[in-house]
PDB file of N, CA and C in Angstrom:
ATOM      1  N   UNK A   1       0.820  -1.194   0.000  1.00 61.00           N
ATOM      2  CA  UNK A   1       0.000   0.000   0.000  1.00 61.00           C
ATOM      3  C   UNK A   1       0.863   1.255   0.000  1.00 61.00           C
ATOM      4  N   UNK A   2       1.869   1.375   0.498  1.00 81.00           N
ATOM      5  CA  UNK A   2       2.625   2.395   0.819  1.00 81.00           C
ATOM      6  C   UNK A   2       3.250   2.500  -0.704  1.00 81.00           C
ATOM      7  N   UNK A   3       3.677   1.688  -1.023  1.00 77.00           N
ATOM      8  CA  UNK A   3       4.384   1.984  -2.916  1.00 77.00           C
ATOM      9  C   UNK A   3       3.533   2.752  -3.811  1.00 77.00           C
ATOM     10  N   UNK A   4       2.164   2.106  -3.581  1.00 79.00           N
ATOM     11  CA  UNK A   4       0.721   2.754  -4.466  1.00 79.00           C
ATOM     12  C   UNK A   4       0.920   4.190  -3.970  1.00 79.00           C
ATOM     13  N   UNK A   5       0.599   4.586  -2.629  1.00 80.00           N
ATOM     14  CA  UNK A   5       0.396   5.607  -2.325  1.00 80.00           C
ATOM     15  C   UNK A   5       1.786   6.647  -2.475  1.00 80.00           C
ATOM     16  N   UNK A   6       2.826   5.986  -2.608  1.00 81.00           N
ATOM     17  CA  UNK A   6       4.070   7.284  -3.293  1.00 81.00           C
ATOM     18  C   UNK A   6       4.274   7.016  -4.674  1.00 81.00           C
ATOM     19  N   UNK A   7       3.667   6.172  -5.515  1.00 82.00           N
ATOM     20  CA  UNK A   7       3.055   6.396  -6.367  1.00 82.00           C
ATOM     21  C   UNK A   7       2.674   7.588  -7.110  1.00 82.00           C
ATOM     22  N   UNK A   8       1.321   7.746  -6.453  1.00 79.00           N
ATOM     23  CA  UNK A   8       0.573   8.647  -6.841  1.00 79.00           C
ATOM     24  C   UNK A   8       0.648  10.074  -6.236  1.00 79.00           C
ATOM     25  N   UNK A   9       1.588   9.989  -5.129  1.00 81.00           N
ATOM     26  CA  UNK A   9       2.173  11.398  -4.585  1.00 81.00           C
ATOM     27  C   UNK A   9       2.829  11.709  -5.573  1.00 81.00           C
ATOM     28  N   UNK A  10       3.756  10.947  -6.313  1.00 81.00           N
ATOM     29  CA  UNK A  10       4.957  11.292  -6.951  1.00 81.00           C
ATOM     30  C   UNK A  10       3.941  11.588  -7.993  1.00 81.00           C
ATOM     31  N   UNK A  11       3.233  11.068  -8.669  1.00 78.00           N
ATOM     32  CA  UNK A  11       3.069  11.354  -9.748  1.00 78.00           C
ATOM     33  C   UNK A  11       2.044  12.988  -9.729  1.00 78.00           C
ATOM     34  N   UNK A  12       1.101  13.140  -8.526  1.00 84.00           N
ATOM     35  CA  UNK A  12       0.863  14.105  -8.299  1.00 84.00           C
ATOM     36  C   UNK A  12       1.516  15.512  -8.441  1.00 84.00           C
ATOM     37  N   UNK A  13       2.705  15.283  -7.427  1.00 83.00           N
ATOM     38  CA  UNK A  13       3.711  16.558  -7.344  1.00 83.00           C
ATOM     39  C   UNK A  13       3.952  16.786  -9.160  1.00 83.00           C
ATOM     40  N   UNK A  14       4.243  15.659  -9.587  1.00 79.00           N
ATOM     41  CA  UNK A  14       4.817  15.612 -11.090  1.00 79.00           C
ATOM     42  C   UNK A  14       3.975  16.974 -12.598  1.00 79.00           C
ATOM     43  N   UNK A  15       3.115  16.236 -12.097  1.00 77.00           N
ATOM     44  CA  UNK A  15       1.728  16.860 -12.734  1.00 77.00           C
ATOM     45  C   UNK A  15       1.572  18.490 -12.191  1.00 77.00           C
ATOM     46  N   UNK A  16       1.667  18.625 -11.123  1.00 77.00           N
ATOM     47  CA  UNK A  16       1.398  19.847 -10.760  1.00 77.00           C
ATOM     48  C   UNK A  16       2.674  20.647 -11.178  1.00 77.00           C
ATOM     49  N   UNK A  17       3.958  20.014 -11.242  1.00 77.00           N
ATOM     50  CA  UNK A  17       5.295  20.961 -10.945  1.00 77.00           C
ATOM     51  C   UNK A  17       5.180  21.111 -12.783  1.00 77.00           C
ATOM     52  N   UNK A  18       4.762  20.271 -13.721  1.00 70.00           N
ATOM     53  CA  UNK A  18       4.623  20.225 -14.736  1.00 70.00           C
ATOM     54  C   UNK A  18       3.558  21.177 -15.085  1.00 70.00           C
ATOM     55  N   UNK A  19       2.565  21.252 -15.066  1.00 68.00           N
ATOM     56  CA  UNK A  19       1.233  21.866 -15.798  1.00 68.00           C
ATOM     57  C   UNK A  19       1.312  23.465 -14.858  1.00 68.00           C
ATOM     58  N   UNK A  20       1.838  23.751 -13.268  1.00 66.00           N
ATOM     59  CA  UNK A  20       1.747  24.910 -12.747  1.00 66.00           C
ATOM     60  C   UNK A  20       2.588  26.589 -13.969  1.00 66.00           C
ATOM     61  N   UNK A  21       3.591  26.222 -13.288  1.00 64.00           N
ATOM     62  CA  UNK A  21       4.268  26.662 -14.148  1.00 64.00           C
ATOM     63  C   UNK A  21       4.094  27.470 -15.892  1.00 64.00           C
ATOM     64  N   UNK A  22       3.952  26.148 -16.481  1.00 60.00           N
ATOM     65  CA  UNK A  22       3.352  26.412 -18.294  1.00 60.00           C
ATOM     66  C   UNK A  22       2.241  27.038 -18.435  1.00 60.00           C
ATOM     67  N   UNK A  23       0.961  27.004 -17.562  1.00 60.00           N
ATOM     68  CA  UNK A  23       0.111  28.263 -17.450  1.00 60.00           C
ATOM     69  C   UNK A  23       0.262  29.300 -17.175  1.00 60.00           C
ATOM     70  N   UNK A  24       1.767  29.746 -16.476  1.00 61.00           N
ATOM     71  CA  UNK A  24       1.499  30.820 -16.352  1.00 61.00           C
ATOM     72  C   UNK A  24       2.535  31.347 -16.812  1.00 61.00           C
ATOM     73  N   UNK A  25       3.234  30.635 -17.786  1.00 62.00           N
ATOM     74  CA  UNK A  25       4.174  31.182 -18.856  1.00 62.00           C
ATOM     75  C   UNK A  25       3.329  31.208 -20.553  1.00 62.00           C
ATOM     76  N   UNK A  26       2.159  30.417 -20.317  1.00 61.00           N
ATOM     77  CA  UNK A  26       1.445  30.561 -21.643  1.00 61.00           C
ATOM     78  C   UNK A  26       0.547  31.957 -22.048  1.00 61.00           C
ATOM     79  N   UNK A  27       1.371  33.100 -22.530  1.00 57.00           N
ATOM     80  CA  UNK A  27       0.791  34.728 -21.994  1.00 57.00           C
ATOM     81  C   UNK A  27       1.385  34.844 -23.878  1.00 57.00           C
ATOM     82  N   UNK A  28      -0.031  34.907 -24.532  1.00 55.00           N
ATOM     83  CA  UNK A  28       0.069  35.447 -25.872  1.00 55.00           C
ATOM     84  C   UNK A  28       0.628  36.621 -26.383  1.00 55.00           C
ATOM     85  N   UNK A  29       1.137  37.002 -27.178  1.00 55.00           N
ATOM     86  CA  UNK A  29       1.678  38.455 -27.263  1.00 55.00           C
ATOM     87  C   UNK A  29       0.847  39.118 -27.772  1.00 55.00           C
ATOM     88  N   UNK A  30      -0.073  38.817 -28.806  1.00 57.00           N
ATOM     89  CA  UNK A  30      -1.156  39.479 -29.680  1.00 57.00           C
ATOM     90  C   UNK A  30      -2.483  39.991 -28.782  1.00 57.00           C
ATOM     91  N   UNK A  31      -2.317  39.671 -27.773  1.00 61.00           N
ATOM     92  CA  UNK A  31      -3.889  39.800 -26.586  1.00 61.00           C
ATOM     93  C   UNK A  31      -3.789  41.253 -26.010  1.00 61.00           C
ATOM     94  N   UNK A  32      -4.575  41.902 -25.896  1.00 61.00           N
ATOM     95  CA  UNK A  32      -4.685  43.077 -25.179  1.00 61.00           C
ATOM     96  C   UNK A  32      -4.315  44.360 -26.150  1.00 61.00           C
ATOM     97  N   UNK A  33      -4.274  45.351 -24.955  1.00 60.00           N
ATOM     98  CA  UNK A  33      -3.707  46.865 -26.346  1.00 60.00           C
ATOM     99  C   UNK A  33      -2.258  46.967 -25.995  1.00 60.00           C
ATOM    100  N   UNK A  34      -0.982  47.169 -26.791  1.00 65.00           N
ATOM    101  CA  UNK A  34      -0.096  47.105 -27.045  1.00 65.00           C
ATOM    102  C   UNK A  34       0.132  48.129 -25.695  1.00 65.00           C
ATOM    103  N   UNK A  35       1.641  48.515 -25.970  1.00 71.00           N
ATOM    104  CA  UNK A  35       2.745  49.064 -24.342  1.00 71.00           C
ATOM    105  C   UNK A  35       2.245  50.174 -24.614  1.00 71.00           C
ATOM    106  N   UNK A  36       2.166  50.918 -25.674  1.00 72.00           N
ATOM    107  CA  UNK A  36       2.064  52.634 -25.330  1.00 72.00           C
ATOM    108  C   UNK A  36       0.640  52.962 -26.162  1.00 72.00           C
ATOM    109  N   UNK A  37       0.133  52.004 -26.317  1.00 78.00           N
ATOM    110  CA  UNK A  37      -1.266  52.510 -26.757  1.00 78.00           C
ATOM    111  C   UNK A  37      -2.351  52.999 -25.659  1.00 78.00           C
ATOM    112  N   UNK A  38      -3.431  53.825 -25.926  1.00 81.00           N
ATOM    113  CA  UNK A  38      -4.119  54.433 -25.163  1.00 81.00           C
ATOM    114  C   UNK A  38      -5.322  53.521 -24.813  1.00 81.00           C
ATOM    115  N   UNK A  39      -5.768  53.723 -23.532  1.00 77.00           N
ATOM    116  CA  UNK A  39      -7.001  52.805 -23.685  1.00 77.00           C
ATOM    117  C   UNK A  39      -7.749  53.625 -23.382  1.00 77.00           C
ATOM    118  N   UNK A  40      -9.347  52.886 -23.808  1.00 72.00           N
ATOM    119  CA  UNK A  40     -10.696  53.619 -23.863  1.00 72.00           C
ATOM    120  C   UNK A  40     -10.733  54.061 -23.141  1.00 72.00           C
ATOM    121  N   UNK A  41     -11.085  55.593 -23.176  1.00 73.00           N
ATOM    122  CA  UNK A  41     -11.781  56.675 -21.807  1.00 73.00           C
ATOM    123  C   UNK A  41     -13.914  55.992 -21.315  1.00 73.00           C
ATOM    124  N   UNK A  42     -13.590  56.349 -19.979  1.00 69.00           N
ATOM    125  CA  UNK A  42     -14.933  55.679 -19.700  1.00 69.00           C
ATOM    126  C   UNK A  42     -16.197  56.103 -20.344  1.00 69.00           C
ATOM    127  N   UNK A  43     -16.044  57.351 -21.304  1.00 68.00           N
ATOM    128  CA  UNK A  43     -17.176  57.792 -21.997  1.00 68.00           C
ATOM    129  C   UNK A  43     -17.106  57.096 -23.380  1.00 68.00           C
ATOM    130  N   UNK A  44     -16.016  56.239 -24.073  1.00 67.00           N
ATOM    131  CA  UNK A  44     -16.095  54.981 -24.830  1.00 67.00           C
ATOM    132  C   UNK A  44     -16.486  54.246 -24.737  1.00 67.00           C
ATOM    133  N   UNK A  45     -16.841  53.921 -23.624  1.00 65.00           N
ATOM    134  CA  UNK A  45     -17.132  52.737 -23.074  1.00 65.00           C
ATOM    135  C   UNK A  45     -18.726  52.375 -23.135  1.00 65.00           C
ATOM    136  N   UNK A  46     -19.139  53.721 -22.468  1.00 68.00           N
ATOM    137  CA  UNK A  46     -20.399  53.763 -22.262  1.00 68.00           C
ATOM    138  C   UNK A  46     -21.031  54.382 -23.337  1.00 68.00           C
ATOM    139  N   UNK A  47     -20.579  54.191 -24.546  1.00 68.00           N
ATOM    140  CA  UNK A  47     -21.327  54.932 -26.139  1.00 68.00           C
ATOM    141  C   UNK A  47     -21.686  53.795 -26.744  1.00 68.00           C
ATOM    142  N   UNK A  48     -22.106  54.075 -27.901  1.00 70.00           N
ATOM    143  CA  UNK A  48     -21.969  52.808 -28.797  1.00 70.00           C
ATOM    144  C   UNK A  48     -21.107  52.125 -29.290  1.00 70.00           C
ATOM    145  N   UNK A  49     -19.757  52.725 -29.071  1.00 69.00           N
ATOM    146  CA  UNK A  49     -18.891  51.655 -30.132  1.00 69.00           C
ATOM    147  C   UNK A  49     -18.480  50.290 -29.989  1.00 69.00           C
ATOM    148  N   UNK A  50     -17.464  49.755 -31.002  1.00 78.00           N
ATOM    149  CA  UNK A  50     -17.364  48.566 -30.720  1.00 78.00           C
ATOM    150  C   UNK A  50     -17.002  47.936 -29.423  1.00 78.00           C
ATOM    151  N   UNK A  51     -16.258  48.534 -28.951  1.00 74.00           N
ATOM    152  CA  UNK A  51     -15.516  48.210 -27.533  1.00 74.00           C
ATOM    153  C   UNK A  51     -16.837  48.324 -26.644  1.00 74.00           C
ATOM    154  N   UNK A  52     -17.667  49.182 -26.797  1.00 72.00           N
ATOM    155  CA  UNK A  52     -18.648  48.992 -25.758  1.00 72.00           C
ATOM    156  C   UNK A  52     -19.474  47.918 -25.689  1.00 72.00           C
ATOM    157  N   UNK A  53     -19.935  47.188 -27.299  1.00 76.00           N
ATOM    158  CA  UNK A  53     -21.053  46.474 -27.470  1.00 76.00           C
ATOM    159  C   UNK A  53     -20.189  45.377 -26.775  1.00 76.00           C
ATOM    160  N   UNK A  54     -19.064  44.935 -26.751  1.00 79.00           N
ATOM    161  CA  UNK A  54     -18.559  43.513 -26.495  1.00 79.00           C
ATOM    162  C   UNK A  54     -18.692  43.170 -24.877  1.00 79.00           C
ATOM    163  N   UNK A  55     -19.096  44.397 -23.990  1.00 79.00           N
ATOM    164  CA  UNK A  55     -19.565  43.953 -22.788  1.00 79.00           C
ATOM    165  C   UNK A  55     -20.786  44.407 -22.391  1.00 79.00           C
ATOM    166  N   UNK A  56     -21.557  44.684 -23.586  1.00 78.00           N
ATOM    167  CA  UNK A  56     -23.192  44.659 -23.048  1.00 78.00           C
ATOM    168  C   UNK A  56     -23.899  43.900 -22.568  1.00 78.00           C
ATOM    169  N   UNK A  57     -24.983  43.377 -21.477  1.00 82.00           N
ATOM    170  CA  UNK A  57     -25.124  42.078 -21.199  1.00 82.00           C
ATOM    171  C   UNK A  57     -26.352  41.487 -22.561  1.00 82.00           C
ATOM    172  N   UNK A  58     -26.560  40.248 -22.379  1.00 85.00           N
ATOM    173  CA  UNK A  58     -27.721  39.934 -23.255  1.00 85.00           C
ATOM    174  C   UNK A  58     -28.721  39.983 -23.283  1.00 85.00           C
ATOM    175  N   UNK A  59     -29.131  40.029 -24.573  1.00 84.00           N
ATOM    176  CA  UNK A  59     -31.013  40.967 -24.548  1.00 84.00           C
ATOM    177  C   UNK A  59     -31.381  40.249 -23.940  1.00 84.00           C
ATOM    178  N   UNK A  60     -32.720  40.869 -23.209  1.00 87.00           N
ATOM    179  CA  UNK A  60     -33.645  40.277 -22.073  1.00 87.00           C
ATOM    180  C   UNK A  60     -34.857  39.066 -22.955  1.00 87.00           C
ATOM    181  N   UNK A  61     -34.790  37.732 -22.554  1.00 88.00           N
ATOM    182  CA  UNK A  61     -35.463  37.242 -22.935  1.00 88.00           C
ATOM    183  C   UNK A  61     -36.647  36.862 -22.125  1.00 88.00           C
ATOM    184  N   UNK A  62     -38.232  36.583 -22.705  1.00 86.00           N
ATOM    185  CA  UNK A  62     -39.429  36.550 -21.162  1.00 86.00           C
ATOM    186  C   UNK A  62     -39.208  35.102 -21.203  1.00 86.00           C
ATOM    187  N   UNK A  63     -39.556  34.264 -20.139  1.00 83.00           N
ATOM    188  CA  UNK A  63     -39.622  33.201 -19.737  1.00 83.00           C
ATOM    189  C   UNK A  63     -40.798  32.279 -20.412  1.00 83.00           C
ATOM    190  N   UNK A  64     -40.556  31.494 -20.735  1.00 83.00           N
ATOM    191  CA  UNK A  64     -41.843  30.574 -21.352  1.00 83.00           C
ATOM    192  C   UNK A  64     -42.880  30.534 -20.160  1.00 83.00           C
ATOM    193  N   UNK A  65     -43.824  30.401 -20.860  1.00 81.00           N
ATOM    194  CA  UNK A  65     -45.113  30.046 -20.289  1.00 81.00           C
ATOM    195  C   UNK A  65     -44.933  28.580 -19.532  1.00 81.00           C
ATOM    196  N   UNK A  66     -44.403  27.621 -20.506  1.00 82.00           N
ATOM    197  CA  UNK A  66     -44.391  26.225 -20.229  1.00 82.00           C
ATOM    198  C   UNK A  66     -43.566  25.803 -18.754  1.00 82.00           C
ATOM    199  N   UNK A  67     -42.570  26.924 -18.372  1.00 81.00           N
ATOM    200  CA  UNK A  67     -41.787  26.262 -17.038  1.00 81.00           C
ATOM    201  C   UNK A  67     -42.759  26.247 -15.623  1.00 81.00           C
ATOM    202  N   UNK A  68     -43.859  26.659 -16.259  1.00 85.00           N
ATOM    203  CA  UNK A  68     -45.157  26.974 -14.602  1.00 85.00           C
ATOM    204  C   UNK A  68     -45.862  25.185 -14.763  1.00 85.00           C
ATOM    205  N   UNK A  69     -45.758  24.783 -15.931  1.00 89.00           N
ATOM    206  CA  UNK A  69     -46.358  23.601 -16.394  1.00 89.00           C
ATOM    207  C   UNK A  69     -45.580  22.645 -15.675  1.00 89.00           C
ATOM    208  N   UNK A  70     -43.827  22.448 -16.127  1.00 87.00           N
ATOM    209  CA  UNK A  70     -43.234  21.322 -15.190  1.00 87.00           C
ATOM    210  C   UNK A  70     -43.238  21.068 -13.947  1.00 87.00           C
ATOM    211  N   UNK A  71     -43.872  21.801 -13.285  1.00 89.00           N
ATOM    212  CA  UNK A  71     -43.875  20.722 -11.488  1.00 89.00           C
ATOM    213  C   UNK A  71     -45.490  20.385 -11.691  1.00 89.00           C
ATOM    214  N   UNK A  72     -45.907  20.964 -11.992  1.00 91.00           N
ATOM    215  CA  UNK A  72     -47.153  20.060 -11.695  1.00 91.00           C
ATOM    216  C   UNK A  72     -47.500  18.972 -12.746  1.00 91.00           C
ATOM    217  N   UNK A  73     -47.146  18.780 -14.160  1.00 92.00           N
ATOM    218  CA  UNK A  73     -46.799  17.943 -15.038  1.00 92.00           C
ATOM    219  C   UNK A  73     -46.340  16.490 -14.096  1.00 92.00           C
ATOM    220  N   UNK A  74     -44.949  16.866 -13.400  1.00 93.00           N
ATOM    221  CA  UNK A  74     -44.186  15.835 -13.273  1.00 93.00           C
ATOM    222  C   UNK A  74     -44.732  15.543 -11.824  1.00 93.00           C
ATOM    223  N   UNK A  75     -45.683  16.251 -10.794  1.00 95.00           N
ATOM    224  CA  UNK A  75     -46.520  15.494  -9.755  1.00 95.00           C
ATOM    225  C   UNK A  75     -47.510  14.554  -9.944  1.00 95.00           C
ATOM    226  N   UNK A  76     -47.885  14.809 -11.494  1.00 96.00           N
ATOM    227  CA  UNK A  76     -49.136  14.783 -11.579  1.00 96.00           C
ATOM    228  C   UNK A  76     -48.661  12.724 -12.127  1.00 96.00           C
ATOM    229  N   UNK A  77     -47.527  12.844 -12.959  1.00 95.00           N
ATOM    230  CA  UNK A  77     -46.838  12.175 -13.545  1.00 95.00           C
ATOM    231  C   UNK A  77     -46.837  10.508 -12.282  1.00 95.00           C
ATOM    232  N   UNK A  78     -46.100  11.069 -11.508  1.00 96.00           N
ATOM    233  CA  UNK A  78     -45.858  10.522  -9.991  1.00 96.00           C
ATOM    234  C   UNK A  78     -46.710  10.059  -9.483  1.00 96.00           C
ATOM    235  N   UNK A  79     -47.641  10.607  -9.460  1.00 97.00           N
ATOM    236  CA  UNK A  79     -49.496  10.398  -9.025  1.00 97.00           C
ATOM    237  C   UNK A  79     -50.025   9.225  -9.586  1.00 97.00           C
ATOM    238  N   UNK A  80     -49.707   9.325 -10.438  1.00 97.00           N
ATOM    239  CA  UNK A  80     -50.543   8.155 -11.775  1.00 97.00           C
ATOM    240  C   UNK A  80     -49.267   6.806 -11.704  1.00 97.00           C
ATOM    241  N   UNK A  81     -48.356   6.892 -11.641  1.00 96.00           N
ATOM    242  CA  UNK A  81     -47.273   5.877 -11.569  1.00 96.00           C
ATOM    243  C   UNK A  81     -47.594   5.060 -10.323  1.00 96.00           C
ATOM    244  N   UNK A  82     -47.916   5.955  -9.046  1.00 97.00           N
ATOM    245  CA  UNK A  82     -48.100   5.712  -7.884  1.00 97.00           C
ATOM    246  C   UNK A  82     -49.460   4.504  -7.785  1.00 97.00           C
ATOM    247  N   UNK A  83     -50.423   5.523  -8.515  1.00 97.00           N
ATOM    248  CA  UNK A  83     -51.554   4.686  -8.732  1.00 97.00           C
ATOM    249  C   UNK A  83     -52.072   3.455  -9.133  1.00 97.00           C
ATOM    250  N   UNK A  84     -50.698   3.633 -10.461  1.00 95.00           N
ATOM    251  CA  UNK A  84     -50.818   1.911 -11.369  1.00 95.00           C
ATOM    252  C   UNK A  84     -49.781   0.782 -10.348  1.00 95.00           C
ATOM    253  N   UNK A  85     -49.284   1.803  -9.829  1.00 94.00           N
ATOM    254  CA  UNK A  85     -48.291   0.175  -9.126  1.00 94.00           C
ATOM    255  C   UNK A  85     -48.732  -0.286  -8.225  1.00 94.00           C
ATOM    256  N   UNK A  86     -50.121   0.480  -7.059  1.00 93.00           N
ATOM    257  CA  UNK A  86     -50.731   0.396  -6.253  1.00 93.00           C
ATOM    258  C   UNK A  86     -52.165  -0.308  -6.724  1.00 93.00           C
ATOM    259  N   UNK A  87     -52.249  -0.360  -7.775  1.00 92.00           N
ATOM    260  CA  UNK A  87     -53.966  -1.126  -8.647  1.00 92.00           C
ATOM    261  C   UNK A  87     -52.795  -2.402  -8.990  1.00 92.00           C
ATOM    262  N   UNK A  88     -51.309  -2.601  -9.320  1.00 90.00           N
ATOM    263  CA  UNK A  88     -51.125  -3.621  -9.632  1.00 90.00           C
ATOM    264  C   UNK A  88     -51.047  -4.657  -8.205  1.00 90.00           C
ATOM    265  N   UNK A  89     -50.401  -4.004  -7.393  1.00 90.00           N
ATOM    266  CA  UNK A  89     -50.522  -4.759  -6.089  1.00 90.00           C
ATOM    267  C   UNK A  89     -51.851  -5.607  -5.164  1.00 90.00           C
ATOM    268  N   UNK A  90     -52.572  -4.487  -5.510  1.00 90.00           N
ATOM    269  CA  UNK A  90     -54.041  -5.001  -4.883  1.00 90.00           C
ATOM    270  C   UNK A  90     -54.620  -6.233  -6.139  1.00 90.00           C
ATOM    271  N   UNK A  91     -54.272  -6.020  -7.219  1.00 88.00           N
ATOM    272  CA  UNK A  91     -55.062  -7.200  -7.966  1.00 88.00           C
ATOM    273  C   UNK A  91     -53.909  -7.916  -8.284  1.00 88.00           C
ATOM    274  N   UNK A  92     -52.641  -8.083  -7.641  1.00 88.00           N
ATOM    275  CA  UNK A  92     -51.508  -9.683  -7.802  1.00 88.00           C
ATOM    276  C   UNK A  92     -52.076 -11.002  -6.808  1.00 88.00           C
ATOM    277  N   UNK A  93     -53.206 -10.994  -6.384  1.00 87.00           N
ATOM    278  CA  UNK A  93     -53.527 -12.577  -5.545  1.00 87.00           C
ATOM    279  C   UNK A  93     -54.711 -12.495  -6.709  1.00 87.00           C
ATOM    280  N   UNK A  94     -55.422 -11.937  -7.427  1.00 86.00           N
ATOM    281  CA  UNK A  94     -56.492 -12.204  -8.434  1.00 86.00           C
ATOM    282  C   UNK A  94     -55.642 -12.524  -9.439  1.00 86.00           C
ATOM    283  N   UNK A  95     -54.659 -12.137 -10.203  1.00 81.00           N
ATOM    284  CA  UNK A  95     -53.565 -12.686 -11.190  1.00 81.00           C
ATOM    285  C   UNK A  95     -52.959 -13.889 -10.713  1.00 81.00           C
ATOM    286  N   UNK A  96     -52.537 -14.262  -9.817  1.00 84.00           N
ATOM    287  CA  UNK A  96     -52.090 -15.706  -9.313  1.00 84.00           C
ATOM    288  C   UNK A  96     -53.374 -16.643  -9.418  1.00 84.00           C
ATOM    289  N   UNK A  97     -54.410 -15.895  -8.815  1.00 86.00           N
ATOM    290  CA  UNK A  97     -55.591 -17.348  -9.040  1.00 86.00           C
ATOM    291  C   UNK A  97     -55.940 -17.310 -10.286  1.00 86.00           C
ATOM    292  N   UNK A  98     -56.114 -16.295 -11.654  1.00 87.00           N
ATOM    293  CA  UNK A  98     -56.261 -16.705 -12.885  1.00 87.00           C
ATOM    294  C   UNK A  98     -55.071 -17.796 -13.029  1.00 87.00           C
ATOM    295  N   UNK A  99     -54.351 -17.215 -12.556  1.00 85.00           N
ATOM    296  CA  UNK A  99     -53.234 -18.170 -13.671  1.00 85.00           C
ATOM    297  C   UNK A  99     -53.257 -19.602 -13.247  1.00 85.00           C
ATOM    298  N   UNK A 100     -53.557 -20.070 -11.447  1.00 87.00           N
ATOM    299  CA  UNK A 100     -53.170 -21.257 -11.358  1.00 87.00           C
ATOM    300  C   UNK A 100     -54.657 -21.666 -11.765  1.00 87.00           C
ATOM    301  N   UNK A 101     -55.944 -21.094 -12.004  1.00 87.00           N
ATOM    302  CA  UNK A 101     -56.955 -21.821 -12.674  1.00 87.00           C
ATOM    303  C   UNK A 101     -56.987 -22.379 -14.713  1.00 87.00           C
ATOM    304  N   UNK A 102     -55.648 -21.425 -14.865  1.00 83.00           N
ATOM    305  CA  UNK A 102     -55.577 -22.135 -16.306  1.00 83.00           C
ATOM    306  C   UNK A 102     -54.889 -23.033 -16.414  1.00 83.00           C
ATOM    307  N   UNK A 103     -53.659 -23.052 -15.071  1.00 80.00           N
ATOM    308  CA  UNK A 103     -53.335 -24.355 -15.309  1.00 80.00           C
ATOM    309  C   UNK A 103     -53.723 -25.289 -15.179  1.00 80.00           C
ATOM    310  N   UNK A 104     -55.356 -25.401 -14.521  1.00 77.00           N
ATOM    311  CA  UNK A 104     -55.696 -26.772 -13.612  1.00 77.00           C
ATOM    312  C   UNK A 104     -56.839 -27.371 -15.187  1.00 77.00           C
ATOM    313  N   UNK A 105     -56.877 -26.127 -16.273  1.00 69.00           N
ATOM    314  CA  UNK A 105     -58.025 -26.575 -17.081  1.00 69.00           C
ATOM    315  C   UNK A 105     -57.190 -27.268 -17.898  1.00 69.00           C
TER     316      UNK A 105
END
């Protein structure tokens, strides 16, 4: 047990000393606005342009009608499942005596 378990320490540390690191040396050069470029003043931001639309949130959509339908759908669902397995129980000694009367004919 003890081999398994430094094992998987070792291989743990391994993984982490491996994958830590390379994330946070993986830094694109093309991303962001360059060293001496200017960035948007907050009245850019809040106009129309492009830079603004890319953090607008998303249009408001209304909620279906149909999500007021699923809980009582799926009680109602439950109800009736409940019902048939409870009509099958009460009539399993009337299904045993059909059956052992066809065997006796």
């Amino acid at each position: 047990m003890s081999k398994r378990l430094f094992g998987v320490v070792l291989l743990t540390s391994l993984l982490l000393g491996a994958l830590g690191p390379a994330a946070a040396w993986a830094v694109e050069e093309g991303e962001g606005p360059a060293e001496g470029a200017e960035l948007p003043s907050l009245d850019e931001l809040g106009s129309g342009t492009d830079t603004a639309r890319e953090f607008f949130p998303e249009a408001y959509e209304e909620p279906s009608p149909f999500q007021w339908i699923y809980l009582p759908l799926v009680i109602v669902g439950l109800l009736v499942a409940l019902v048939v397995l409870g009509m099958y129980l009460l009539w399993q000694p009337r299904f045993a005596r059909e059956r052992t009367t066809r065997r006796r004919r």
